[in-house]
């Protein structure tokens, strides 16, 4: 086996016909003549196989390597974690009625079914409803039907775990997009299969070149407000059993651009198939008091990497 420069000089010395007989196929060069051991090649021999020296080294390494160790350290050990606050006290959930956490399907059924039942009983003179029994039947049926449809299409909200130190920093350090994400996933949604469905479809490009298959889609299962590196952060917890950690880390900048500006993205694997995406506010786009944006609301960017869209409140 001879080195590549030596073979190139020998090929040039043998003329164009010998050079034309040379080809390369995945680390194996087909050329003539060649020398194996101490045996000299004959001038007329052609088509001998000359293997590159580095290819032999690779083959020897594969032959002597033991079985692959699949019990190595977890990805969460290899990937450095962002330092988090050690505060363990959480903010209690506010009591009382909150329309954002109330299902419109439940409201529709709660209003429509009694009207429908009253109209039905009044129609057969079981209860005295007079001449309005037909109206009760019609409106009760319509409202009940809408309530059943909303109840079927509803997506349950996620419970946001807020730590006390993060709650004190939220007003001054959170960004408009982080606030919008938190509000969207903590209220009922209708017609969506999962939370942040459109955002994940843009980031992971389902069933498109360079993207993931639809059945590999991660699922948002939790959200928390924490303090990371002394800054306010929104932590999104995903279940992604059919994804590798590298498929998350390769898209870290894309995730950061989508939920930016003003955030730094960290990705941590906390268990098998469970990943936390940490959106840490860096203060450059804080939506706290005094930033001149009190009368504006933010819309998500049209594409990852583009700036968010700001419009007057009530005009969107």
PDB file of C-alpha atoms in Angstrom:
ATOM      1  CA  UNK A   1       0.000   0.000   0.000  1.00  0.00           C
ATOM      2  CA  UNK A   2       1.479   3.298  -1.080  1.00  0.00           C
ATOM      3  CA  UNK A   3       0.592   6.824  -0.040  1.00  0.00           C
ATOM      4  CA  UNK A   4      -1.549   8.971  -2.319  1.00  0.00           C
ATOM      5  CA  UNK A   5       1.226  11.421  -3.364  1.00  0.00           C
ATOM      6  CA  UNK A   6       3.517   8.543  -4.337  1.00  0.00           C
ATOM      7  CA  UNK A   7       0.796   6.894  -6.373  1.00  0.00           C
ATOM      8  CA  UNK A   8       0.014  10.186  -8.079  1.00  0.00           C
ATOM      9  CA  UNK A   9       3.656  10.644  -9.126  1.00  0.00           C
ATOM     10  CA  UNK A  10       3.878   7.078 -10.385  1.00  0.00           C
ATOM     11  CA  UNK A  11       0.652   7.503 -12.367  1.00  0.00           C
ATOM     12  CA  UNK A  12       1.947  10.641 -14.035  1.00  0.00           C
ATOM     13  CA  UNK A  13       5.145   8.821 -15.009  1.00  0.00           C
ATOM     14  CA  UNK A  14       3.249   5.984 -16.687  1.00  0.00           C
ATOM     15  CA  UNK A  15       1.465   8.285 -19.117  1.00  0.00           C
ATOM     16  CA  UNK A  16      -2.107   9.104 -20.036  1.00  0.00           C
ATOM     17  CA  UNK A  17      -3.180   5.529 -20.746  1.00  0.00           C
ATOM     18  CA  UNK A  18      -2.390   4.408 -17.208  1.00  0.00           C
ATOM     19  CA  UNK A  19      -4.050   7.513 -15.806  1.00  0.00           C
ATOM     20  CA  UNK A  20      -7.226   6.793 -17.768  1.00  0.00           C
ATOM     21  CA  UNK A  21      -7.465   3.378 -16.110  1.00  0.00           C
ATOM     22  CA  UNK A  22      -7.757   4.939 -12.662  1.00  0.00           C
ATOM     23  CA  UNK A  23     -11.157   5.329 -10.851  1.00  0.00           C
ATOM     24  CA  UNK A  24     -12.298   5.905  -7.304  1.00  0.00           C
ATOM     25  CA  UNK A  25     -15.136   4.079  -5.589  1.00  0.00           C
ATOM     26  CA  UNK A  26     -15.708   4.913  -1.892  1.00  0.00           C
ATOM     27  CA  UNK A  27     -12.194   4.773  -0.647  1.00  0.00           C
ATOM     28  CA  UNK A  28     -10.965   2.086  -3.071  1.00  0.00           C
ATOM     29  CA  UNK A  29      -8.879   3.269  -6.016  1.00  0.00           C
ATOM     30  CA  UNK A  30      -8.882   1.116  -9.158  1.00  0.00           C
ATOM     31  CA  UNK A  31      -5.675   1.640 -11.058  1.00  0.00           C
ATOM     32  CA  UNK A  32      -2.651  -0.153 -12.530  1.00  0.00           C
ATOM     33  CA  UNK A  33      -0.043  -1.228 -11.859  1.00  0.00           C
ATOM     34  CA  UNK A  34       0.254  -1.712  -8.067  1.00  0.00           C
ATOM     35  CA  UNK A  35       2.627  -3.189  -5.495  1.00  0.00           C
ATOM     36  CA  UNK A  36       1.515  -5.567  -2.757  1.00  0.00           C
ATOM     37  CA  UNK A  37       4.134  -6.385  -0.150  1.00  0.00           C
ATOM     38  CA  UNK A  38       7.562  -7.117  -1.665  1.00  0.00           C
ATOM     39  CA  UNK A  39       6.158  -8.407  -4.926  1.00  0.00           C
ATOM     40  CA  UNK A  40       6.699  -5.968  -7.807  1.00  0.00           C
ATOM     41  CA  UNK A  41       3.909  -5.448 -10.256  1.00  0.00           C
ATOM     42  CA  UNK A  42       4.365  -6.340 -13.853  1.00  0.00           C
ATOM     43  CA  UNK A  43       4.479  -3.564 -16.470  1.00  0.00           C
ATOM     44  CA  UNK A  44       1.542  -4.952 -18.393  1.00  0.00           C
ATOM     45  CA  UNK A  45      -0.784  -5.691 -15.490  1.00  0.00           C
ATOM     46  CA  UNK A  46      -3.820  -3.448 -15.107  1.00  0.00           C
ATOM     47  CA  UNK A  47      -6.931  -3.300 -12.956  1.00  0.00           C
ATOM     48  CA  UNK A  48      -5.183  -4.068  -9.658  1.00  0.00           C
ATOM     49  CA  UNK A  49      -6.831  -2.730  -6.477  1.00  0.00           C
ATOM     50  CA  UNK A  50      -4.906  -0.199  -4.434  1.00  0.00           C
ATOM     51  CA  UNK A  51      -6.535   0.612  -1.091  1.00  0.00           C
ATOM     52  CA  UNK A  52      -5.943   3.991   0.535  1.00  0.00           C
ATOM     53  CA  UNK A  53      -3.956   3.945   3.740  1.00  0.00           C
ATOM     54  CA  UNK A  54      -6.638   5.823   5.683  1.00  0.00           C
ATOM     55  CA  UNK A  55      -9.273   3.358   4.482  1.00  0.00           C
ATOM     56  CA  UNK A  56      -7.215   0.495   5.944  1.00  0.00           C
ATOM     57  CA  UNK A  57      -6.918   2.369   9.236  1.00  0.00           C
ATOM     58  CA  UNK A  58     -10.680   2.886   9.345  1.00  0.00           C
ATOM     59  CA  UNK A  59     -11.322  -0.771   8.584  1.00  0.00           C
ATOM     60  CA  UNK A  60      -8.883  -1.863  11.289  1.00  0.00           C
ATOM     61  CA  UNK A  61     -10.537   0.418  13.811  1.00  0.00           C
ATOM     62  CA  UNK A  62     -13.955  -1.037  12.998  1.00  0.00           C
ATOM     63  CA  UNK A  63     -12.632  -4.596  13.199  1.00  0.00           C
ATOM     64  CA  UNK A  64     -11.019  -4.118  16.600  1.00  0.00           C
ATOM     65  CA  UNK A  65     -13.786  -2.003  18.136  1.00  0.00           C
ATOM     66  CA  UNK A  66     -15.981  -3.683  20.709  1.00  0.00           C
ATOM     67  CA  UNK A  67     -19.785  -3.583  20.771  1.00  0.00           C
ATOM     68  CA  UNK A  68     -21.258  -0.114  20.945  1.00  0.00           C
ATOM     69  CA  UNK A  69     -22.107   1.070  24.427  1.00  0.00           C
ATOM     70  CA  UNK A  70     -25.733   2.162  24.453  1.00  0.00           C
ATOM     71  CA  UNK A  71     -25.819   2.770  28.170  1.00  0.00           C
ATOM     72  CA  UNK A  72     -23.758   5.966  28.153  1.00  0.00           C
ATOM     73  CA  UNK A  73     -24.637   9.178  29.963  1.00  0.00           C
ATOM     74  CA  UNK A  74     -28.025  10.730  29.391  1.00  0.00           C
ATOM     75  CA  UNK A  75     -28.264  13.654  27.021  1.00  0.00           C
ATOM     76  CA  UNK A  76     -29.123  15.927  29.943  1.00  0.00           C
ATOM     77  CA  UNK A  77     -25.660  15.180  31.351  1.00  0.00           C
ATOM     78  CA  UNK A  78     -23.888  15.902  28.071  1.00  0.00           C
ATOM     79  CA  UNK A  79     -25.824  19.075  27.235  1.00  0.00           C
ATOM     80  CA  UNK A  80     -25.081  21.770  29.838  1.00  0.00           C
ATOM     81  CA  UNK A  81     -28.104  23.069  31.710  1.00  0.00           C
ATOM     82  CA  UNK A  82     -28.807  26.739  32.271  1.00  0.00           C
ATOM     83  CA  UNK A  83     -28.568  27.572  35.986  1.00  0.00           C
ATOM     84  CA  UNK A  84     -32.026  27.932  37.518  1.00  0.00           C
ATOM     85  CA  UNK A  85     -33.176  29.582  40.690  1.00  0.00           C
ATOM     86  CA  UNK A  86     -33.574  27.304  43.694  1.00  0.00           C
ATOM     87  CA  UNK A  87     -36.863  28.942  44.712  1.00  0.00           C
ATOM     88  CA  UNK A  88     -39.426  26.212  45.415  1.00  0.00           C
ATOM     89  CA  UNK A  89     -42.405  28.356  46.467  1.00  0.00           C
ATOM     90  CA  UNK A  90     -45.124  28.769  43.853  1.00  0.00           C
ATOM     91  CA  UNK A  91     -47.858  31.363  43.494  1.00  0.00           C
ATOM     92  CA  UNK A  92     -51.309  30.104  44.430  1.00  0.00           C
ATOM     93  CA  UNK A  93     -53.933  30.123  41.709  1.00  0.00           C
ATOM     94  CA  UNK A  94     -56.314  33.049  41.898  1.00  0.00           C
ATOM     95  CA  UNK A  95     -59.793  32.165  43.100  1.00  0.00           C
ATOM     96  CA  UNK A  96     -63.019  33.329  41.556  1.00  0.00           C
ATOM     97  CA  UNK A  97     -64.576  33.285  38.113  1.00  0.00           C
ATOM     98  CA  UNK A  98     -62.256  33.695  35.146  1.00  0.00           C
ATOM     99  CA  UNK A  99     -63.794  33.736  31.685  1.00  0.00           C
ATOM    100  CA  UNK A 100     -60.491  32.743  30.016  1.00  0.00           C
ATOM    101  CA  UNK A 101     -60.485  29.431  31.904  1.00  0.00           C
ATOM    102  CA  UNK A 102     -64.181  28.711  31.350  1.00  0.00           C
ATOM    103  CA  UNK A 103     -65.336  26.480  28.523  1.00  0.00           C
ATOM    104  CA  UNK A 104     -67.835  28.064  26.135  1.00  0.00           C
ATOM    105  CA  UNK A 105     -69.125  24.576  25.456  1.00  0.00           C
ATOM    106  CA  UNK A 106     -70.092  24.200  29.105  1.00  0.00           C
ATOM    107  CA  UNK A 107     -71.815  27.589  29.013  1.00  0.00           C
ATOM    108  CA  UNK A 108     -73.733  26.648  25.871  1.00  0.00           C
ATOM    109  CA  UNK A 109     -74.886  23.348  27.311  1.00  0.00           C
ATOM    110  CA  UNK A 110     -75.733  24.945  30.645  1.00  0.00           C
ATOM    111  CA  UNK A 111     -78.025  27.450  28.925  1.00  0.00           C
ATOM    112  CA  UNK A 112     -79.341  25.439  25.986  1.00  0.00           C
ATOM    113  CA  UNK A 113     -80.329  22.183  27.679  1.00  0.00           C
ATOM    114  CA  UNK A 114     -82.642  23.797  30.298  1.00  0.00           C
ATOM    115  CA  UNK A 115     -84.307  25.860  27.560  1.00  0.00           C
ATOM    116  CA  UNK A 116     -84.743  22.780  25.398  1.00  0.00           C
ATOM    117  CA  UNK A 117     -86.166  20.748  28.265  1.00  0.00           C
ATOM    118  CA  UNK A 118     -88.530  23.559  29.316  1.00  0.00           C
ATOM    119  CA  UNK A 119     -89.787  23.958  25.772  1.00  0.00           C
ATOM    120  CA  UNK A 120     -90.297  20.224  25.397  1.00  0.00           C
ATOM    121  CA  UNK A 121     -92.250  19.902  28.664  1.00  0.00           C
ATOM    122  CA  UNK A 122     -94.247  23.062  27.933  1.00  0.00           C
ATOM    123  CA  UNK A 123     -95.189  21.785  24.494  1.00  0.00           C
ATOM    124  CA  UNK A 124     -96.900  18.775  26.111  1.00  0.00           C
ATOM    125  CA  UNK A 125     -98.399  20.970  28.874  1.00  0.00           C
ATOM    126  CA  UNK A 126     -96.374  19.288  31.605  1.00  0.00           C
ATOM    127  CA  UNK A 127     -95.307  22.721  32.856  1.00  0.00           C
ATOM    128  CA  UNK A 128     -97.050  26.013  32.130  1.00  0.00           C
ATOM    129  CA  UNK A 129     -94.983  27.849  29.522  1.00  0.00           C
ATOM    130  CA  UNK A 130     -97.820  29.339  27.546  1.00  0.00           C
ATOM    131  CA  UNK A 131     -97.110  30.289  23.955  1.00  0.00           C
ATOM    132  CA  UNK A 132     -93.347  30.503  24.304  1.00  0.00           C
ATOM    133  CA  UNK A 133     -92.791  26.742  24.361  1.00  0.00           C
ATOM    134  CA  UNK A 134     -91.998  26.700  20.645  1.00  0.00           C
ATOM    135  CA  UNK A 135     -89.452  29.493  21.081  1.00  0.00           C
ATOM    136  CA  UNK A 136     -87.846  27.614  23.959  1.00  0.00           C
ATOM    137  CA  UNK A 137     -87.601  24.507  21.779  1.00  0.00           C
ATOM    138  CA  UNK A 138     -86.013  26.367  18.867  1.00  0.00           C
ATOM    139  CA  UNK A 139     -83.501  28.449  20.798  1.00  0.00           C
ATOM    140  CA  UNK A 140     -82.782  25.665  23.258  1.00  0.00           C
ATOM    141  CA  UNK A 141     -81.989  23.270  20.413  1.00  0.00           C
ATOM    142  CA  UNK A 142     -79.709  25.758  18.615  1.00  0.00           C
ATOM    143  CA  UNK A 143     -77.779  26.768  21.746  1.00  0.00           C
ATOM    144  CA  UNK A 144     -77.433  23.148  22.848  1.00  0.00           C
ATOM    145  CA  UNK A 145     -76.150  22.145  19.423  1.00  0.00           C
ATOM    146  CA  UNK A 146     -73.503  24.906  19.523  1.00  0.00           C
ATOM    147  CA  UNK A 147     -72.562  23.874  23.039  1.00  0.00           C
ATOM    148  CA  UNK A 148     -72.113  20.232  22.009  1.00  0.00           C
ATOM    149  CA  UNK A 149     -69.918  21.298  19.060  1.00  0.00           C
ATOM    150  CA  UNK A 150     -67.692  23.512  21.226  1.00  0.00           C
ATOM    151  CA  UNK A 151     -67.469  20.839  23.890  1.00  0.00           C
ATOM    152  CA  UNK A 152     -66.318  18.313  21.296  1.00  0.00           C
ATOM    153  CA  UNK A 153     -63.740  20.635  19.705  1.00  0.00           C
ATOM    154  CA  UNK A 154     -62.289  22.120  22.892  1.00  0.00           C
ATOM    155  CA  UNK A 155     -58.645  21.777  23.900  1.00  0.00           C
ATOM    156  CA  UNK A 156     -58.063  21.802  27.652  1.00  0.00           C
ATOM    157  CA  UNK A 157     -55.830  24.609  28.971  1.00  0.00           C
ATOM    158  CA  UNK A 158     -52.497  23.915  30.606  1.00  0.00           C
ATOM    159  CA  UNK A 159     -51.829  24.857  34.199  1.00  0.00           C
ATOM    160  CA  UNK A 160     -49.006  27.374  34.472  1.00  0.00           C
ATOM    161  CA  UNK A 161     -46.711  26.851  37.460  1.00  0.00           C
ATOM    162  CA  UNK A 162     -45.411  30.267  38.567  1.00  0.00           C
ATOM    163  CA  UNK A 163     -42.594  30.544  41.091  1.00  0.00           C
ATOM    164  CA  UNK A 164     -42.573  33.533  43.419  1.00  0.00           C
ATOM    165  CA  UNK A 165     -39.267  34.984  42.236  1.00  0.00           C
ATOM    166  CA  UNK A 166     -40.413  34.740  38.599  1.00  0.00           C
ATOM    167  CA  UNK A 167     -43.727  36.432  39.411  1.00  0.00           C
ATOM    168  CA  UNK A 168     -41.868  39.447  40.796  1.00  0.00           C
ATOM    169  CA  UNK A 169     -39.816  39.786  37.584  1.00  0.00           C
ATOM    170  CA  UNK A 170     -42.597  39.098  35.078  1.00  0.00           C
ATOM    171  CA  UNK A 171     -43.914  42.636  34.735  1.00  0.00           C
ATOM    172  CA  UNK A 172     -40.518  44.224  34.128  1.00  0.00           C
ATOM    173  CA  UNK A 173     -38.722  41.522  32.107  1.00  0.00           C
ATOM    174  CA  UNK A 174     -41.251  39.521  30.112  1.00  0.00           C
ATOM    175  CA  UNK A 175     -41.685  40.158  26.388  1.00  0.00           C
ATOM    176  CA  UNK A 176     -44.939  40.621  24.512  1.00  0.00           C
ATOM    177  CA  UNK A 177     -44.587  37.289  22.718  1.00  0.00           C
ATOM    178  CA  UNK A 178     -43.871  35.364  25.930  1.00  0.00           C
ATOM    179  CA  UNK A 179     -46.981  36.932  27.457  1.00  0.00           C
ATOM    180  CA  UNK A 180     -49.020  35.948  24.423  1.00  0.00           C
ATOM    181  CA  UNK A 181     -47.723  32.357  24.547  1.00  0.00           C
ATOM    182  CA  UNK A 182     -48.551  32.072  28.249  1.00  0.00           C
ATOM    183  CA  UNK A 183     -52.071  33.439  27.737  1.00  0.00           C
ATOM    184  CA  UNK A 184     -52.755  31.218  24.721  1.00  0.00           C
ATOM    185  CA  UNK A 185     -51.823  27.903  26.330  1.00  0.00           C
ATOM    186  CA  UNK A 186     -53.600  28.623  29.630  1.00  0.00           C
ATOM    187  CA  UNK A 187     -57.051  29.139  28.120  1.00  0.00           C
ATOM    188  CA  UNK A 188     -59.478  26.921  26.239  1.00  0.00           C
ATOM    189  CA  UNK A 189     -58.912  26.624  22.520  1.00  0.00           C
ATOM    190  CA  UNK A 190     -61.294  25.219  19.930  1.00  0.00           C
ATOM    191  CA  UNK A 191     -60.496  23.295  16.767  1.00  0.00           C
ATOM    192  CA  UNK A 192     -56.790  22.756  17.553  1.00  0.00           C
ATOM    193  CA  UNK A 193     -55.297  19.325  18.096  1.00  0.00           C
ATOM    194  CA  UNK A 194     -52.678  20.642  20.522  1.00  0.00           C
ATOM    195  CA  UNK A 195     -51.249  23.854  21.934  1.00  0.00           C
ATOM    196  CA  UNK A 196     -48.824  25.857  19.747  1.00  0.00           C
ATOM    197  CA  UNK A 197     -49.834  23.665  16.807  1.00  0.00           C
ATOM    198  CA  UNK A 198     -49.117  26.262  14.118  1.00  0.00           C
ATOM    199  CA  UNK A 199     -45.827  27.342  15.691  1.00  0.00           C
ATOM    200  CA  UNK A 200     -44.543  23.765  15.875  1.00  0.00           C
ATOM    201  CA  UNK A 201     -45.605  23.110  12.276  1.00  0.00           C
ATOM    202  CA  UNK A 202     -43.519  26.095  11.107  1.00  0.00           C
ATOM    203  CA  UNK A 203     -40.488  25.181  13.215  1.00  0.00           C
ATOM    204  CA  UNK A 204     -40.370  21.453  12.416  1.00  0.00           C
ATOM    205  CA  UNK A 205     -41.759  21.574   8.845  1.00  0.00           C
ATOM    206  CA  UNK A 206     -43.920  18.452   9.060  1.00  0.00           C
ATOM    207  CA  UNK A 207     -43.759  16.126   6.045  1.00  0.00           C
ATOM    208  CA  UNK A 208     -41.460  18.495   4.151  1.00  0.00           C
ATOM    209  CA  UNK A 209     -37.814  18.143   3.083  1.00  0.00           C
ATOM    210  CA  UNK A 210     -35.525  18.625   6.057  1.00  0.00           C
ATOM    211  CA  UNK A 211     -38.439  18.398   8.502  1.00  0.00           C
ATOM    212  CA  UNK A 212     -40.115  15.778  10.667  1.00  0.00           C
ATOM    213  CA  UNK A 213     -42.879  13.351   9.934  1.00  0.00           C
ATOM    214  CA  UNK A 214     -46.244  14.382  11.305  1.00  0.00           C
ATOM    215  CA  UNK A 215     -46.345  11.378  13.626  1.00  0.00           C
ATOM    216  CA  UNK A 216     -43.088  12.591  15.244  1.00  0.00           C
ATOM    217  CA  UNK A 217     -44.645  15.879  16.348  1.00  0.00           C
ATOM    218  CA  UNK A 218     -43.840  16.898  19.943  1.00  0.00           C
ATOM    219  CA  UNK A 219     -46.681  17.647  22.352  1.00  0.00           C
ATOM    220  CA  UNK A 220     -46.726  20.533  24.809  1.00  0.00           C
ATOM    221  CA  UNK A 221     -47.694  19.124  28.213  1.00  0.00           C
ATOM    222  CA  UNK A 222     -46.597  21.789  30.694  1.00  0.00           C
ATOM    223  CA  UNK A 223     -45.562  25.404  31.176  1.00  0.00           C
ATOM    224  CA  UNK A 224     -43.790  27.165  34.022  1.00  0.00           C
ATOM    225  CA  UNK A 225     -42.473  30.609  34.902  1.00  0.00           C
ATOM    226  CA  UNK A 226     -39.021  30.413  36.457  1.00  0.00           C
ATOM    227  CA  UNK A 227     -35.903  32.482  37.018  1.00  0.00           C
ATOM    228  CA  UNK A 228     -32.951  31.276  34.918  1.00  0.00           C
ATOM    229  CA  UNK A 229     -29.559  33.015  35.028  1.00  0.00           C
ATOM    230  CA  UNK A 230     -31.253  35.720  37.141  1.00  0.00           C
ATOM    231  CA  UNK A 231     -33.717  36.515  34.338  1.00  0.00           C
ATOM    232  CA  UNK A 232     -37.411  35.827  33.814  1.00  0.00           C
ATOM    233  CA  UNK A 233     -37.982  32.691  31.735  1.00  0.00           C
ATOM    234  CA  UNK A 234     -40.912  30.771  30.305  1.00  0.00           C
ATOM    235  CA  UNK A 235     -40.230  27.017  30.314  1.00  0.00           C
ATOM    236  CA  UNK A 236     -42.193  24.850  27.873  1.00  0.00           C
ATOM    237  CA  UNK A 237     -42.290  21.124  28.606  1.00  0.00           C
ATOM    238  CA  UNK A 238     -42.703  18.803  25.610  1.00  0.00           C
ATOM    239  CA  UNK A 239     -43.188  15.075  25.228  1.00  0.00           C
ATOM    240  CA  UNK A 240     -41.343  13.899  22.119  1.00  0.00           C
ATOM    241  CA  UNK A 241     -40.785  10.118  22.334  1.00  0.00           C
ATOM    242  CA  UNK A 242     -40.126   9.789  18.597  1.00  0.00           C
ATOM    243  CA  UNK A 243     -37.515  12.567  18.406  1.00  0.00           C
ATOM    244  CA  UNK A 244     -33.801  12.626  19.160  1.00  0.00           C
ATOM    245  CA  UNK A 245     -32.342  15.424  21.265  1.00  0.00           C
ATOM    246  CA  UNK A 246     -30.251  16.493  18.272  1.00  0.00           C
ATOM    247  CA  UNK A 247     -33.451  17.251  16.359  1.00  0.00           C
ATOM    248  CA  UNK A 248     -34.228  19.802  19.069  1.00  0.00           C
ATOM    249  CA  UNK A 249     -30.753  21.284  19.422  1.00  0.00           C
ATOM    250  CA  UNK A 250     -30.340  21.621  15.639  1.00  0.00           C
ATOM    251  CA  UNK A 251     -33.370  23.921  15.648  1.00  0.00           C
ATOM    252  CA  UNK A 252     -32.436  25.940  18.736  1.00  0.00           C
ATOM    253  CA  UNK A 253     -31.718  29.134  16.781  1.00  0.00           C
ATOM    254  CA  UNK A 254     -34.915  28.678  14.786  1.00  0.00           C
ATOM    255  CA  UNK A 255     -36.958  28.359  17.984  1.00  0.00           C
ATOM    256  CA  UNK A 256     -35.186  31.387  19.445  1.00  0.00           C
ATOM    257  CA  UNK A 257     -35.942  33.452  16.346  1.00  0.00           C
ATOM    258  CA  UNK A 258     -39.583  32.388  16.287  1.00  0.00           C
ATOM    259  CA  UNK A 259     -40.291  33.354  19.898  1.00  0.00           C
ATOM    260  CA  UNK A 260     -38.000  36.395  19.777  1.00  0.00           C
ATOM    261  CA  UNK A 261     -36.877  39.031  19.792  1.00  0.00           C
ATOM    262  CA  UNK A 262     -35.584  39.536  23.287  1.00  0.00           C
ATOM    263  CA  UNK A 263     -35.223  35.873  24.289  1.00  0.00           C
ATOM    264  CA  UNK A 264     -32.429  33.340  24.529  1.00  0.00           C
ATOM    265  CA  UNK A 265     -33.376  29.698  23.987  1.00  0.00           C
ATOM    266  CA  UNK A 266     -32.046  26.776  25.996  1.00  0.00           C
ATOM    267  CA  UNK A 267     -32.941  23.116  25.493  1.00  0.00           C
ATOM    268  CA  UNK A 268     -32.655  20.487  28.234  1.00  0.00           C
ATOM    269  CA  UNK A 269     -33.630  16.828  28.198  1.00  0.00           C
ATOM    270  CA  UNK A 270     -35.030  15.993  31.635  1.00  0.00           C
ATOM    271  CA  UNK A 271     -36.034  12.418  30.890  1.00  0.00           C
ATOM    272  CA  UNK A 272     -36.454   9.895  28.127  1.00  0.00           C
ATOM    273  CA  UNK A 273     -38.489  11.609  25.431  1.00  0.00           C
ATOM    274  CA  UNK A 274     -39.172  14.668  27.637  1.00  0.00           C
ATOM    275  CA  UNK A 275     -37.587  18.010  26.703  1.00  0.00           C
ATOM    276  CA  UNK A 276     -37.847  21.458  28.247  1.00  0.00           C
ATOM    277  CA  UNK A 277     -37.458  24.531  26.040  1.00  0.00           C
ATOM    278  CA  UNK A 278     -36.307  27.504  28.126  1.00  0.00           C
ATOM    279  CA  UNK A 279     -37.198  30.925  26.714  1.00  0.00           C
ATOM    280  CA  UNK A 280     -35.120  33.333  28.806  1.00  0.00           C
ATOM    281  CA  UNK A 281     -35.774  37.069  28.496  1.00  0.00           C
ATOM    282  CA  UNK A 282     -32.573  39.010  27.844  1.00  0.00           C
ATOM    283  CA  UNK A 283     -34.137  42.411  28.517  1.00  0.00           C
ATOM    284  CA  UNK A 284     -33.778  43.783  24.987  1.00  0.00           C
ATOM    285  CA  UNK A 285     -37.507  43.579  24.198  1.00  0.00           C
ATOM    286  CA  UNK A 286     -39.090  43.741  27.646  1.00  0.00           C
ATOM    287  CA  UNK A 287     -42.742  44.764  27.642  1.00  0.00           C
ATOM    288  CA  UNK A 288     -42.752  46.284  31.131  1.00  0.00           C
ATOM    289  CA  UNK A 289     -43.952  49.772  32.054  1.00  0.00           C
ATOM    290  CA  UNK A 290     -42.274  52.682  30.351  1.00  0.00           C
ATOM    291  CA  UNK A 291     -41.314  51.000  27.117  1.00  0.00           C
ATOM    292  CA  UNK A 292     -43.749  53.057  25.026  1.00  0.00           C
ATOM    293  CA  UNK A 293     -45.685  50.009  23.812  1.00  0.00           C
ATOM    294  CA  UNK A 294     -48.653  50.100  26.200  1.00  0.00           C
ATOM    295  CA  UNK A 295     -51.114  50.837  23.350  1.00  0.00           C
ATOM    296  CA  UNK A 296     -49.678  48.199  21.015  1.00  0.00           C
ATOM    297  CA  UNK A 297     -50.153  44.455  20.781  1.00  0.00           C
ATOM    298  CA  UNK A 298     -47.795  41.998  19.154  1.00  0.00           C
ATOM    299  CA  UNK A 299     -48.585  39.376  16.542  1.00  0.00           C
ATOM    300  CA  UNK A 300     -46.343  36.367  15.816  1.00  0.00           C
ATOM    301  CA  UNK A 301     -43.802  36.738  12.985  1.00  0.00           C
ATOM    302  CA  UNK A 302     -44.864  35.498   9.582  1.00  0.00           C
ATOM    303  CA  UNK A 303     -41.792  33.257   9.377  1.00  0.00           C
ATOM    304  CA  UNK A 304     -39.099  32.198  11.860  1.00  0.00           C
ATOM    305  CA  UNK A 305     -36.364  34.797  12.041  1.00  0.00           C
ATOM    306  CA  UNK A 306     -38.576  37.719  11.034  1.00  0.00           C
ATOM    307  CA  UNK A 307     -39.408  40.414  13.599  1.00  0.00           C
ATOM    308  CA  UNK A 308     -42.821  40.324  15.278  1.00  0.00           C
ATOM    309  CA  UNK A 309     -45.629  42.503  13.989  1.00  0.00           C
ATOM    310  CA  UNK A 310     -46.886  45.350  16.196  1.00  0.00           C
ATOM    311  CA  UNK A 311     -50.367  46.766  15.691  1.00  0.00           C
ATOM    312  CA  UNK A 312     -52.636  49.102  17.616  1.00  0.00           C
ATOM    313  CA  UNK A 313     -54.719  47.318  20.215  1.00  0.00           C
ATOM    314  CA  UNK A 314     -58.135  46.464  18.863  1.00  0.00           C
ATOM    315  CA  UNK A 315     -57.141  46.855  15.198  1.00  0.00           C
ATOM    316  CA  UNK A 316     -56.023  43.242  14.592  1.00  0.00           C
TER     317      UNK A 316
END
